[in-house]
XYZ file of C-alpha atoms in Angstrom:
67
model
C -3.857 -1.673 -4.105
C -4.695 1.714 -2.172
C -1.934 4.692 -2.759
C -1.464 4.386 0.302
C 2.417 2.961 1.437
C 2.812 -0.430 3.756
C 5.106 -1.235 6.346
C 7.717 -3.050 5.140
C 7.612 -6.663 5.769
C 9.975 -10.331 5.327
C 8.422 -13.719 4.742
C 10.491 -17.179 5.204
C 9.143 -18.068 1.743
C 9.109 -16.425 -1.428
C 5.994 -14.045 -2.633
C 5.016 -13.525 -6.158
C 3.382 -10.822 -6.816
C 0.930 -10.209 -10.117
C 0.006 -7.001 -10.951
C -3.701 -7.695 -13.073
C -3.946 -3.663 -13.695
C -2.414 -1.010 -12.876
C 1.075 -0.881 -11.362
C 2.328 -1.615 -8.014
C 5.711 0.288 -6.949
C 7.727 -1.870 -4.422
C 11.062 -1.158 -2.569
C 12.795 -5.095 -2.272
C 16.357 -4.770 0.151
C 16.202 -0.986 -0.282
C 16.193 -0.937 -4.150
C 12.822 0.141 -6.288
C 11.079 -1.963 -8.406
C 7.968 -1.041 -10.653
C 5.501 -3.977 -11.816
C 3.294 -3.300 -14.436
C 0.002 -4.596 -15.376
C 0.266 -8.353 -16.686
C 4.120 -8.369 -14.676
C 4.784 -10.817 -11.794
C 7.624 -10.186 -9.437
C 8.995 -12.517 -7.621
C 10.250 -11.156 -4.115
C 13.011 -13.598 -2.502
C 12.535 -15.496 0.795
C 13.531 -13.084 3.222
C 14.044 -10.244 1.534
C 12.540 -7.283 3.363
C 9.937 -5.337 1.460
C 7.511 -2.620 1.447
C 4.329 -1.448 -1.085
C 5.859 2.244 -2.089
C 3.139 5.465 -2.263
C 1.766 5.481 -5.837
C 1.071 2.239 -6.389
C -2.894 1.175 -7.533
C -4.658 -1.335 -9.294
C -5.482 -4.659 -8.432
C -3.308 -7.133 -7.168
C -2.966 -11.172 -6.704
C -0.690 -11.975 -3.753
C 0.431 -15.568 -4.231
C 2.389 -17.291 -0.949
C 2.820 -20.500 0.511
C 0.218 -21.276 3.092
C 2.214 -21.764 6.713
C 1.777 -25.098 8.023
């Protein structure tokens, strides 16, 4: 993860997201969530969501592969 913010995003299936270091600040349906090293979050199936400025460290996106 950069510092840098993305644009936010929705996925027909769910994303977990595991934070290995640092922390990773996240915005899910307009409401801020901070995941901290050794945290997953789970973001729902369509939710709409965006990677907040601040957020660094190394991260393991996990998502079902499209078919």
């Amino acid at each position: 993860m950069s510092e840098l913010p993305l644009e936010p995003e929705r996925h027909e299936d769910a994303e977990a997201l595991l934070v290995l270091d640092g922390r990773l600040e996240l915005e899910v349906e307009q409401i801020v969530v901070s995941v901290g090293a050794g945290e997953l979050y789970l973001v729902p199936a369509g939710a709409v969501h965006a990677v907040r400025p601040g957020s660094s460290g190394t991260l393991v996106v996990l998502e079902r592969e499209s078919s």
